[in-house]
């Protein structure tokens, strides 16, 4: 997964998930506050699998033989 997608997923889940916003400005304020907080305690994303593990999963054969 692209790390940009991960970043937006983090924002969605931690900042705006189930939120109620009366305007775009309120939403913008909430997102910017989250980013400010994130930047004060930021840490890089760390890959937990090796390149070989990732490629093995990406290159595995299809397990389904049905024709849909």
CSV table of C-alpha atoms in Angstrom, one decimal:
chain,number,residue,atom,x,y,z
A,1,UNK,CA,0.0,0.0,0.0
A,2,UNK,CA,1.2,3.5,-0.8
A,3,UNK,CA,2.3,5.3,2.4
A,4,UNK,CA,0.2,8.3,1.3
A,5,UNK,CA,-2.8,6.1,1.5
A,6,UNK,CA,-1.7,5.0,5.0
A,7,UNK,CA,-1.3,8.6,6.1
A,8,UNK,CA,-4.8,9.5,4.9
A,9,UNK,CA,-6.1,6.4,6.6
A,10,UNK,CA,-4.5,7.6,9.9
A,11,UNK,CA,-6.0,11.0,9.6
A,12,UNK,CA,-9.5,9.6,8.7
A,13,UNK,CA,-9.5,7.2,11.6
A,14,UNK,CA,-7.9,9.3,14.3
A,15,UNK,CA,-9.1,12.8,13.4
A,16,UNK,CA,-12.4,12.7,11.5
A,17,UNK,CA,-13.9,9.3,11.9
A,18,UNK,CA,-17.5,9.6,13.2
A,19,UNK,CA,-17.0,13.4,13.6
A,20,UNK,CA,-19.7,15.9,13.0
A,21,UNK,CA,-18.6,19.1,11.2
A,22,UNK,CA,-20.9,22.0,10.5
A,23,UNK,CA,-18.7,23.4,7.8
A,24,UNK,CA,-15.6,22.7,5.7
A,25,UNK,CA,-13.8,25.2,7.8
A,26,UNK,CA,-14.5,23.1,11.0
A,27,UNK,CA,-13.2,20.0,9.2
A,28,UNK,CA,-10.1,21.9,8.1
A,29,UNK,CA,-9.5,23.1,11.6
A,30,UNK,CA,-9.8,19.5,13.0
A,31,UNK,CA,-7.4,18.1,10.4
A,32,UNK,CA,-4.8,20.8,10.9
A,33,UNK,CA,-5.0,20.4,14.7
A,34,UNK,CA,-4.4,16.6,14.2
A,35,UNK,CA,-1.4,17.3,11.9
A,36,UNK,CA,0.1,19.8,14.3
A,37,UNK,CA,-0.2,17.2,17.1
A,38,UNK,CA,1.2,14.4,14.9
A,39,UNK,CA,4.2,16.5,14.0
A,40,UNK,CA,5.1,17.1,17.6
A,41,UNK,CA,5.3,13.3,18.2
A,42,UNK,CA,6.1,12.0,14.7
A,43,UNK,CA,8.0,8.9,13.9
A,44,UNK,CA,8.7,7.4,10.6
A,45,UNK,CA,6.6,4.5,9.3
A,46,UNK,CA,8.6,1.3,9.7
A,47,UNK,CA,8.3,-1.7,7.3
A,48,UNK,CA,7.7,-4.9,9.3
A,49,UNK,CA,8.5,-7.3,6.6
A,50,UNK,CA,11.5,-7.9,4.5
A,51,UNK,CA,11.6,-7.1,0.8
A,52,UNK,CA,11.6,-10.9,0.0
A,53,UNK,CA,8.5,-11.5,2.2
A,54,UNK,CA,6.6,-8.6,0.4
A,55,UNK,CA,7.6,-9.8,-3.0
A,56,UNK,CA,6.8,-13.4,-2.2
A,57,UNK,CA,3.3,-12.4,-1.3
A,58,UNK,CA,2.9,-10.0,-4.2
A,59,UNK,CA,4.0,-12.7,-6.7
A,60,UNK,CA,2.1,-15.7,-5.4
A,61,UNK,CA,-0.1,-17.7,-7.7
A,62,UNK,CA,-3.9,-17.4,-7.7
A,63,UNK,CA,-5.5,-20.0,-5.5
A,64,UNK,CA,-8.9,-19.9,-7.2
A,65,UNK,CA,-9.5,-21.8,-10.3
A,66,UNK,CA,-13.1,-20.8,-10.8
A,67,UNK,CA,-14.1,-18.7,-13.9
A,68,UNK,CA,-16.1,-15.8,-12.8
